[in-house]
PDB file of C-alpha atoms in Angstrom:
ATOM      1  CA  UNK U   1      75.191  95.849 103.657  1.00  0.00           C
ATOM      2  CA  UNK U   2      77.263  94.592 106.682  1.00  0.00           C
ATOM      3  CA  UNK U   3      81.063  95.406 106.096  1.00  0.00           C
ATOM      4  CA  UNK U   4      83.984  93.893 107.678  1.00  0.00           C
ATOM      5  CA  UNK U   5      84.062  93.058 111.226  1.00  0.00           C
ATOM      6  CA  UNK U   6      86.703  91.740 114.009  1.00  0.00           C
ATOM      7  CA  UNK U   7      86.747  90.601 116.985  1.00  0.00           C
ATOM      8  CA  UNK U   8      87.586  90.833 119.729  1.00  0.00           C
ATOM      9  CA  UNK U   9      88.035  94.674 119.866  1.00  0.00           C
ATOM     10  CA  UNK U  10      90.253  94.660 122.191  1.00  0.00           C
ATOM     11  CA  UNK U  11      92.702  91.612 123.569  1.00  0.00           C
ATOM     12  CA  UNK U  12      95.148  92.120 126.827  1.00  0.00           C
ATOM     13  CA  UNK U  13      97.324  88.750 126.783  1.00  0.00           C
ATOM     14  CA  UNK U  14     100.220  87.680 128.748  1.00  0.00           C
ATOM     15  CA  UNK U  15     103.417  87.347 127.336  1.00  0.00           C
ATOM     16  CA  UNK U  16     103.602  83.579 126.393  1.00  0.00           C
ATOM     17  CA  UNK U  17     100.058  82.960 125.706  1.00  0.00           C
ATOM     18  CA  UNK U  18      98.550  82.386 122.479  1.00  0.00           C
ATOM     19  CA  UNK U  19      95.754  84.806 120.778  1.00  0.00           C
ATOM     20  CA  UNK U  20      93.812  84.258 117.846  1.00  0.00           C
ATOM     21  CA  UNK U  21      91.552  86.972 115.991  1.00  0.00           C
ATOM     22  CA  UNK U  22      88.740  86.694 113.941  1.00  0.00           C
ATOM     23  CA  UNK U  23      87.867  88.589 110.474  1.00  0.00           C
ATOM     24  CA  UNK U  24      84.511  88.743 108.795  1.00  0.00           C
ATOM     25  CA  UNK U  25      85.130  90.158 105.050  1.00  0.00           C
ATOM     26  CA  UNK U  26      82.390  91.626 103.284  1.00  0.00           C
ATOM     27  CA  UNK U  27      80.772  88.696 101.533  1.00  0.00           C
ATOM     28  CA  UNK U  28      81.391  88.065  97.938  1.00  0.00           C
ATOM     29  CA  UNK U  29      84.845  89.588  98.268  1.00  0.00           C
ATOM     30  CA  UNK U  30      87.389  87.157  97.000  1.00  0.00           C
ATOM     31  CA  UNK U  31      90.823  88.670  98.859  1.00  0.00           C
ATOM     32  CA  UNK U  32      91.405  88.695 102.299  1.00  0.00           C
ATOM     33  CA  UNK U  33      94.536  91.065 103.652  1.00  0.00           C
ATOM     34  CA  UNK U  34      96.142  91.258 107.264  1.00  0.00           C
ATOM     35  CA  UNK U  35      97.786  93.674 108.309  1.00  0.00           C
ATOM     36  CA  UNK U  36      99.385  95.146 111.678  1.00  0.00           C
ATOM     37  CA  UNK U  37      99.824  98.676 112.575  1.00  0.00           C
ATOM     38  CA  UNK U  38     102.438 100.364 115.199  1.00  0.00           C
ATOM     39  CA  UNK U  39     101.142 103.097 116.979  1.00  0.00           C
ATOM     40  CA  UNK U  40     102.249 106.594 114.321  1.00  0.00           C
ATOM     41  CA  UNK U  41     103.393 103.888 112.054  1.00  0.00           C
ATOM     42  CA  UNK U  42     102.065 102.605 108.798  1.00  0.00           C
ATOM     43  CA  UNK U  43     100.146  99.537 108.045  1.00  0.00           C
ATOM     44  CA  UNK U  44     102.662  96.526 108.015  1.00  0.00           C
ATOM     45  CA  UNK U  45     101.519  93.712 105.133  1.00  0.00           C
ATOM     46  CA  UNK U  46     101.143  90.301 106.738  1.00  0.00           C
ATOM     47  CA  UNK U  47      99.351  87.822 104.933  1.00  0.00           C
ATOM     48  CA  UNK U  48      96.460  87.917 102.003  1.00  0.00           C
ATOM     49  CA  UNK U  49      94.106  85.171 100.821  1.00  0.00           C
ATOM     50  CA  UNK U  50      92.515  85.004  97.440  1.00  0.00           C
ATOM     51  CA  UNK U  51      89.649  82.668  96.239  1.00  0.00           C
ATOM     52  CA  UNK U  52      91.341  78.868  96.435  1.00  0.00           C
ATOM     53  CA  UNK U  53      94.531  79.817  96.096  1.00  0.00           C
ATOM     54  CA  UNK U  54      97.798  79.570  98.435  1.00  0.00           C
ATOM     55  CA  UNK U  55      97.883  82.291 100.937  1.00  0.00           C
ATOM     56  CA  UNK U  56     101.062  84.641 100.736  1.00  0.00           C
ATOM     57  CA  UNK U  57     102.115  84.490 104.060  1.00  0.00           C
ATOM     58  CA  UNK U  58     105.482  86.824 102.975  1.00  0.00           C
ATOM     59  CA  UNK U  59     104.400  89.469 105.500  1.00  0.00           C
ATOM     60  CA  UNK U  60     104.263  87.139 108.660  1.00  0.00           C
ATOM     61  CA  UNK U  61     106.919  88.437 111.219  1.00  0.00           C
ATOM     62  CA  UNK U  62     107.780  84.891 112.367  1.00  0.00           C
ATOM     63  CA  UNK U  63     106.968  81.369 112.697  1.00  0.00           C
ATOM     64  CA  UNK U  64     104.914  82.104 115.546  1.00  0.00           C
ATOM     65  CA  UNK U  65     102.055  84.023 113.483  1.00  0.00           C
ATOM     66  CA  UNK U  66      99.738  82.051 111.426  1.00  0.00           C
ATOM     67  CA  UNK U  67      96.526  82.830 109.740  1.00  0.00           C
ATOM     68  CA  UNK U  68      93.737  80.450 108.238  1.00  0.00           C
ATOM     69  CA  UNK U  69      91.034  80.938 106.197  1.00  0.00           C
ATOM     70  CA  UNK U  70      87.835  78.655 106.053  1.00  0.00           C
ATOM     71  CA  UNK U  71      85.038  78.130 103.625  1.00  0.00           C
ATOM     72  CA  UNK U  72      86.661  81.280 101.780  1.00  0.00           C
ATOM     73  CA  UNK U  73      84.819  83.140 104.280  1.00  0.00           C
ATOM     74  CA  UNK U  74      86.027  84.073 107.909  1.00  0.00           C
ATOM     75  CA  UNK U  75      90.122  84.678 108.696  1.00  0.00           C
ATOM     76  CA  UNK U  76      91.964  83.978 111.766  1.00  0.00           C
ATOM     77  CA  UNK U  77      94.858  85.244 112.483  1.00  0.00           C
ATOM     78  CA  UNK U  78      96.916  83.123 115.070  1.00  0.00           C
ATOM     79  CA  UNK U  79      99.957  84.108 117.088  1.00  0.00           C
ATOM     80  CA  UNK U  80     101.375  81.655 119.800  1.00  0.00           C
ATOM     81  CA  UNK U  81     103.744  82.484 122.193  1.00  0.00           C
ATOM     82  CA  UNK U  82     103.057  86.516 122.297  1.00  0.00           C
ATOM     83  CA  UNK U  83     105.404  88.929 122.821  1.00  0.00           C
ATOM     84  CA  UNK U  84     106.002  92.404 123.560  1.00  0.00           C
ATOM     85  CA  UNK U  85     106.900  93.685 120.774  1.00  0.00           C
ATOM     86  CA  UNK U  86     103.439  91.733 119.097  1.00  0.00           C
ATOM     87  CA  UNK U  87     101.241  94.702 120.589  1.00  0.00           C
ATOM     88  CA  UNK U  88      99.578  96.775 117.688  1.00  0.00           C
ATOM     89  CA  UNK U  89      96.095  97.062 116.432  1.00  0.00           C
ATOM     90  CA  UNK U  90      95.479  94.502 114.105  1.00  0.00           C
ATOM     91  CA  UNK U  91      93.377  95.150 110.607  1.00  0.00           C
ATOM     92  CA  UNK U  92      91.490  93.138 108.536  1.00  0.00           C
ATOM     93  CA  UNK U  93      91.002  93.749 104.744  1.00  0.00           C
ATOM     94  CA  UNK U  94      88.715  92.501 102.053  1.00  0.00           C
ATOM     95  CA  UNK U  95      88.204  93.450  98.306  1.00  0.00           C
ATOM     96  CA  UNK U  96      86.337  91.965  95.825  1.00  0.00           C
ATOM     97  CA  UNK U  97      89.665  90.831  94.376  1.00  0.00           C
ATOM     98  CA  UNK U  98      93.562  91.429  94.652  1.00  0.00           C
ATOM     99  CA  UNK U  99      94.509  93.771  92.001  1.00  0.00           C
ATOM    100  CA  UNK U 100      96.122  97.853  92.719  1.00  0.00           C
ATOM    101  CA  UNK U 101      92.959  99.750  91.651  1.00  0.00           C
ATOM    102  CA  UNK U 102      90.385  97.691  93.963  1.00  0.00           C
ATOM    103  CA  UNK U 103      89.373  99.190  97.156  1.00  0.00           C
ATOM    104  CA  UNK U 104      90.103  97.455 100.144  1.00  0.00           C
ATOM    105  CA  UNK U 105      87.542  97.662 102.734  1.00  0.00           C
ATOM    106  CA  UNK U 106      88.946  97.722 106.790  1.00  0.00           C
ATOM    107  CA  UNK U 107      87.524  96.074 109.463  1.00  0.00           C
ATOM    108  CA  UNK U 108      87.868  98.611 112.629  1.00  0.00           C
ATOM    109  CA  UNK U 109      90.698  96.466 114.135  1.00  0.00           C
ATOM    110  CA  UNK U 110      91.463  94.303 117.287  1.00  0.00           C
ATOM    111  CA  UNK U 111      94.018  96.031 119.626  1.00  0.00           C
ATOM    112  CA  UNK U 112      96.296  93.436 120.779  1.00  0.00           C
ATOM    113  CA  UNK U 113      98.173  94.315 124.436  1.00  0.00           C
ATOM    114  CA  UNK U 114     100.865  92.009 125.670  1.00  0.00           C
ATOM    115  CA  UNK U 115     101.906  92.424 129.251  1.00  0.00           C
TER     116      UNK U 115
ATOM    117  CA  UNK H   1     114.310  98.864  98.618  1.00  0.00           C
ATOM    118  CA  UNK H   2     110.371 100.741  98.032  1.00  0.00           C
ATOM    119  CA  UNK H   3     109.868 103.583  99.726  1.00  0.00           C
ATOM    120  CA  UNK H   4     107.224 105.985 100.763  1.00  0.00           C
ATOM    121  CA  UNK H   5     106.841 109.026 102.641  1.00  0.00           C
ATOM    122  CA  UNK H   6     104.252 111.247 104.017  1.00  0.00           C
ATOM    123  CA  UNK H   7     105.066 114.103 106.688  1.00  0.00           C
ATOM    124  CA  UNK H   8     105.545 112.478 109.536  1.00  0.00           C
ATOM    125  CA  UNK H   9     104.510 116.002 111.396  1.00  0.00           C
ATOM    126  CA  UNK H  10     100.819 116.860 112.327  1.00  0.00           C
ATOM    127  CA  UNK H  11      99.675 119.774 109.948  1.00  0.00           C
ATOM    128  CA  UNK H  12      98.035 122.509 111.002  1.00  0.00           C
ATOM    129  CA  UNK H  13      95.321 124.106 108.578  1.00  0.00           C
ATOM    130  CA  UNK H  14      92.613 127.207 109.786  1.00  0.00           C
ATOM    131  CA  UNK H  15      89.036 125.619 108.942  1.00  0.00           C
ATOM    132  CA  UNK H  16      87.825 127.701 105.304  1.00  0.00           C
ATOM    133  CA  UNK H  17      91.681 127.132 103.812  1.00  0.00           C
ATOM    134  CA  UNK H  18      93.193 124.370 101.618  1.00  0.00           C
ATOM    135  CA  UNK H  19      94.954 121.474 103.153  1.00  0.00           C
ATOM    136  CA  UNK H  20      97.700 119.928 101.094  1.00  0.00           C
ATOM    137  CA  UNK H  21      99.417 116.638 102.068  1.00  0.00           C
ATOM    138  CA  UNK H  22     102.259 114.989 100.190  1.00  0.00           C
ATOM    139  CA  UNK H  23     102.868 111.235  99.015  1.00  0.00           C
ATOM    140  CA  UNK H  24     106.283 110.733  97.822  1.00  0.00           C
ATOM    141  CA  UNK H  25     107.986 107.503  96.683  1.00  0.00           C
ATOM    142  CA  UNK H  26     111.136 105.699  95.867  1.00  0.00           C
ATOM    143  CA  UNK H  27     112.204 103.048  93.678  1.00  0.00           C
ATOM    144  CA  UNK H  28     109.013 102.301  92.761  1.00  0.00           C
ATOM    145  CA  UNK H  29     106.410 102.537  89.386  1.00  0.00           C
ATOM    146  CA  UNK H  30     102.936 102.256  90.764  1.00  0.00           C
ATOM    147  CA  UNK H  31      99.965 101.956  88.513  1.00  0.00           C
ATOM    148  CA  UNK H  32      97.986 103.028  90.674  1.00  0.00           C
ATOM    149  CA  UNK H  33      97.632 105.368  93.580  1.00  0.00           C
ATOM    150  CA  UNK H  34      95.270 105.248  96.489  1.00  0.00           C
ATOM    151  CA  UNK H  35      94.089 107.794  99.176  1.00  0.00           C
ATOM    152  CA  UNK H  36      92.508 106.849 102.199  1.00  0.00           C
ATOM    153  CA  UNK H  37      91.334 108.351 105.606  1.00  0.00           C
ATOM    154  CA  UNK H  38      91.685 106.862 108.853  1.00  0.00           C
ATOM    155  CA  UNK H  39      90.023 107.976 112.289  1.00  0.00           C
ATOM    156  CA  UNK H  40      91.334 107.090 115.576  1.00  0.00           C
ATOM    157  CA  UNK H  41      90.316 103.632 116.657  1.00  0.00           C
ATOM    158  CA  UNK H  42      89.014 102.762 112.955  1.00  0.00           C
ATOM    159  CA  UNK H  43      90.243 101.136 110.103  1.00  0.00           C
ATOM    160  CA  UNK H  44      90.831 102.808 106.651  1.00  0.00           C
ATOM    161  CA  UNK H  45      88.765 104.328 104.652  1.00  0.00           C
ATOM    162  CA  UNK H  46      89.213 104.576 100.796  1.00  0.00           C
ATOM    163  CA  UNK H  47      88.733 108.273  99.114  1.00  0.00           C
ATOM    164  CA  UNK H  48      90.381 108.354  95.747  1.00  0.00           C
ATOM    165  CA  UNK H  49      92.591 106.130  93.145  1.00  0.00           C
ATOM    166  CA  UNK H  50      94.382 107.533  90.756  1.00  0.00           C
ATOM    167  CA  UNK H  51      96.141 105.784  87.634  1.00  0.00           C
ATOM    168  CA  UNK H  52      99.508 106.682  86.282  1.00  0.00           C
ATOM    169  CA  UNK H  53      98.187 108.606  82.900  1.00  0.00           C
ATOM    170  CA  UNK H  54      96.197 110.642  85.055  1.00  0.00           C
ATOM    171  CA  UNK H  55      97.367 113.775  86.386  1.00  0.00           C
ATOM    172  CA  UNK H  56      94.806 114.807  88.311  1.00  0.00           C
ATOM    173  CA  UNK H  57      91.093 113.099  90.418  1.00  0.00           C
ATOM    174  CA  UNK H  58      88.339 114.997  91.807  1.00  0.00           C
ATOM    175  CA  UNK H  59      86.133 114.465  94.275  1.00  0.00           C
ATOM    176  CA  UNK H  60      83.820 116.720  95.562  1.00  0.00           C
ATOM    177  CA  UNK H  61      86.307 119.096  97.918  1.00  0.00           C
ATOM    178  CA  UNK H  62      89.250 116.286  97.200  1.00  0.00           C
ATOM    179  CA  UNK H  63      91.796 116.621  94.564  1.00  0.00           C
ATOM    180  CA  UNK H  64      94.646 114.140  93.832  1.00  0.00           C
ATOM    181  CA  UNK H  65      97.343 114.273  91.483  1.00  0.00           C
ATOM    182  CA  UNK H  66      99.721 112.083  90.243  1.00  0.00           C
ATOM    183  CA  UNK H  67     103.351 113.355  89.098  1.00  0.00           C
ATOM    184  CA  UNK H  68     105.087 109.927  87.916  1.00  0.00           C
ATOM    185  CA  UNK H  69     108.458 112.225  87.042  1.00  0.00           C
ATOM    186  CA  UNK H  70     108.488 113.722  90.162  1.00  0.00           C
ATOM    187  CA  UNK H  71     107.216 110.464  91.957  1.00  0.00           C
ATOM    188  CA  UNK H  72     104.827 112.545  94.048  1.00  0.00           C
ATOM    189  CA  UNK H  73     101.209 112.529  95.120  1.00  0.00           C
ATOM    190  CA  UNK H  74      99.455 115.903  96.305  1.00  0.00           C
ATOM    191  CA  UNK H  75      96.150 115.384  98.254  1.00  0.00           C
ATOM    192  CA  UNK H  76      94.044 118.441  98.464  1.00  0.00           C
ATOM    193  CA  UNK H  77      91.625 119.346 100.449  1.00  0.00           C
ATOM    194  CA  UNK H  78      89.076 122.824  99.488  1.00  0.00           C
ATOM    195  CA  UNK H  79      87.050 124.407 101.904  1.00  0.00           C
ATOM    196  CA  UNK H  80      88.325 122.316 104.650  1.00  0.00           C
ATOM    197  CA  UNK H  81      86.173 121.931 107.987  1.00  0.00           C
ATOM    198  CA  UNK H  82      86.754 121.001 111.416  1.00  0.00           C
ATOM    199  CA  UNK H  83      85.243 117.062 110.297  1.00  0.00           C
ATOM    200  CA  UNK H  84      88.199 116.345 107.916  1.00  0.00           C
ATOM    201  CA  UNK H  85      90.399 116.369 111.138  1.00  0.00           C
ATOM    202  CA  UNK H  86      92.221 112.696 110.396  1.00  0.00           C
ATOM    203  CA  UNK H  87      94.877 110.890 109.559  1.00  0.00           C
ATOM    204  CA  UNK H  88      95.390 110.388 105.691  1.00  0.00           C
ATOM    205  CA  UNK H  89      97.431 107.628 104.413  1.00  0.00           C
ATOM    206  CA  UNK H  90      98.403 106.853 100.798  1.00  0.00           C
ATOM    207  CA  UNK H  91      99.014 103.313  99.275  1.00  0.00           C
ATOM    208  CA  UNK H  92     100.679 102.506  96.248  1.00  0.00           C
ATOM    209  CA  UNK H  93     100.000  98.995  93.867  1.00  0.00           C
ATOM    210  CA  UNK H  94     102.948  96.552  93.865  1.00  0.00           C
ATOM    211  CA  UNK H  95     101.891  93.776  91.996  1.00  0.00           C
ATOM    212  CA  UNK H  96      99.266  92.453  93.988  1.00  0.00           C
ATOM    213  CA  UNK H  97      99.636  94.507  97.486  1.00  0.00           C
ATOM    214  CA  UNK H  98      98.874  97.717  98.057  1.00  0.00           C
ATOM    215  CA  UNK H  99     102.027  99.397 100.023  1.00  0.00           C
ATOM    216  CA  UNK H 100     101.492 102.056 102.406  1.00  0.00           C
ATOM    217  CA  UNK H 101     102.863 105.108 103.782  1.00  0.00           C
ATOM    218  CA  UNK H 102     102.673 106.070 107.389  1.00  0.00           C
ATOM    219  CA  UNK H 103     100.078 108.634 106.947  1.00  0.00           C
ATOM    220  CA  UNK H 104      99.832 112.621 107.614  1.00  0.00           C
ATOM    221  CA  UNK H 105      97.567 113.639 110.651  1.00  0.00           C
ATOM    222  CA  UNK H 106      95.757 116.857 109.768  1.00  0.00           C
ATOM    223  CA  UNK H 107      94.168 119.112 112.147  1.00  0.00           C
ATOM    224  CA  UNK H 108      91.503 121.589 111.065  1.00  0.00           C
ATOM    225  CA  UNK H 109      91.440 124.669 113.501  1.00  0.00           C
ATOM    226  CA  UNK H 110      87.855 126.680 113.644  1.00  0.00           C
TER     227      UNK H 110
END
């Protein structure tokens, strides 16, 4: 079956403007994971989503990232005002639901660029 | 504060040998214990969990073990080939996340 997809690929932005990425998870997978990865770094936690529940949002760098979920389905992951410092390749996660031992399944990223 | 740390440096392994990568951790009692792969320009891929009470996971030419005294991981790879050239990251259960080490590139020479 289809796994987990994002787009876009690849986003160039100018500093100041406001991006917003999309995640498909695998369907029937109840938790939804963001994370952010630094070029030879490791992946940085941002937010997850599971079933109904409040999203844990603990990860988010600032008040200028935000991330939504709809339907239980499809995640996007806002951030206004860009920055510098906001470049990374951004990954998506989904598992069928949030406990250590299940698998999370990666979408192949969207590599943000902020001039 | 939770730590974890994988050799930061590339390593190096003649295609035929064993590859051995190294997962330790700090202030920390995982559960659980995760491998995964990751090519460049894709995301993760999971290999191998491994549970506290175990010592040791197999997986065709993968081998994991778990040393909760010595708060270590060892990720082994037999017979290695040019194809297992990656980067391999480990992830340790807290609670609900998974928290994850910066990952060990490995090179396999022919």
């Amino acid at each position: 079956g289809a796994g987990v997809s994002q787009s876009p690929s690849n986003k160039v932005t100018e500093k100041g403007k406001d991006v917003e990425l999309r995640c498909d998870p695998i369907s029937g997978h109840t938790a939804l994971y963001w994370y952010r990865q630094s070029l030879g770094q490791g992946l940085e936690f941002l937010i997850y989503f599971q079933g109904n529940s409040a999203p844990d949002k603990s990860g988010l760098p600032s008040d200028r990232f935000s991330a939504e979920r709809t339907g239980g389905s499809v995640s996007t992951l806002t951030i206004q005002r860009t920055q510098q410092e906001d470049s990374a390749v951004y990954l998506c996660a989904s598992s069928l639901n949030i406990a250590g031992t299940d698998t999370q399944y990666f979408g192949p990223g969207t590599r943000l660029t902020v001039l | 504060s939770q730590k974890i740390e994988q050799n930061s440096e590339a390593l190096n392994i003649q295609e035929g040998k064993t590859a051995t990568l190294t997962c330790n951790y700090t202030n920390y009692s995982p559960a659980y214990l995760q491998w995964y792969r990751q090519d460049p320009g894709r995301g993760p891929v999971f290999l191998l969990l491994i549970r506290e009470n175990e010592k040791e996971k197999r997986k065709e030419r993968l081998k994991v073990t778990f040393d909760t005294t010595l708060k270590q991981s060892l990720f082994h790879i037999t017979a290695s080939q040019p194809a297992d050239s990656a980067t391999y990251l480990c992830a340790l259960d807290s609670n609900y996340q998974l928290i994850w080490g910066a990952g060990t590139k490995l090179i396999i020479k022919p």
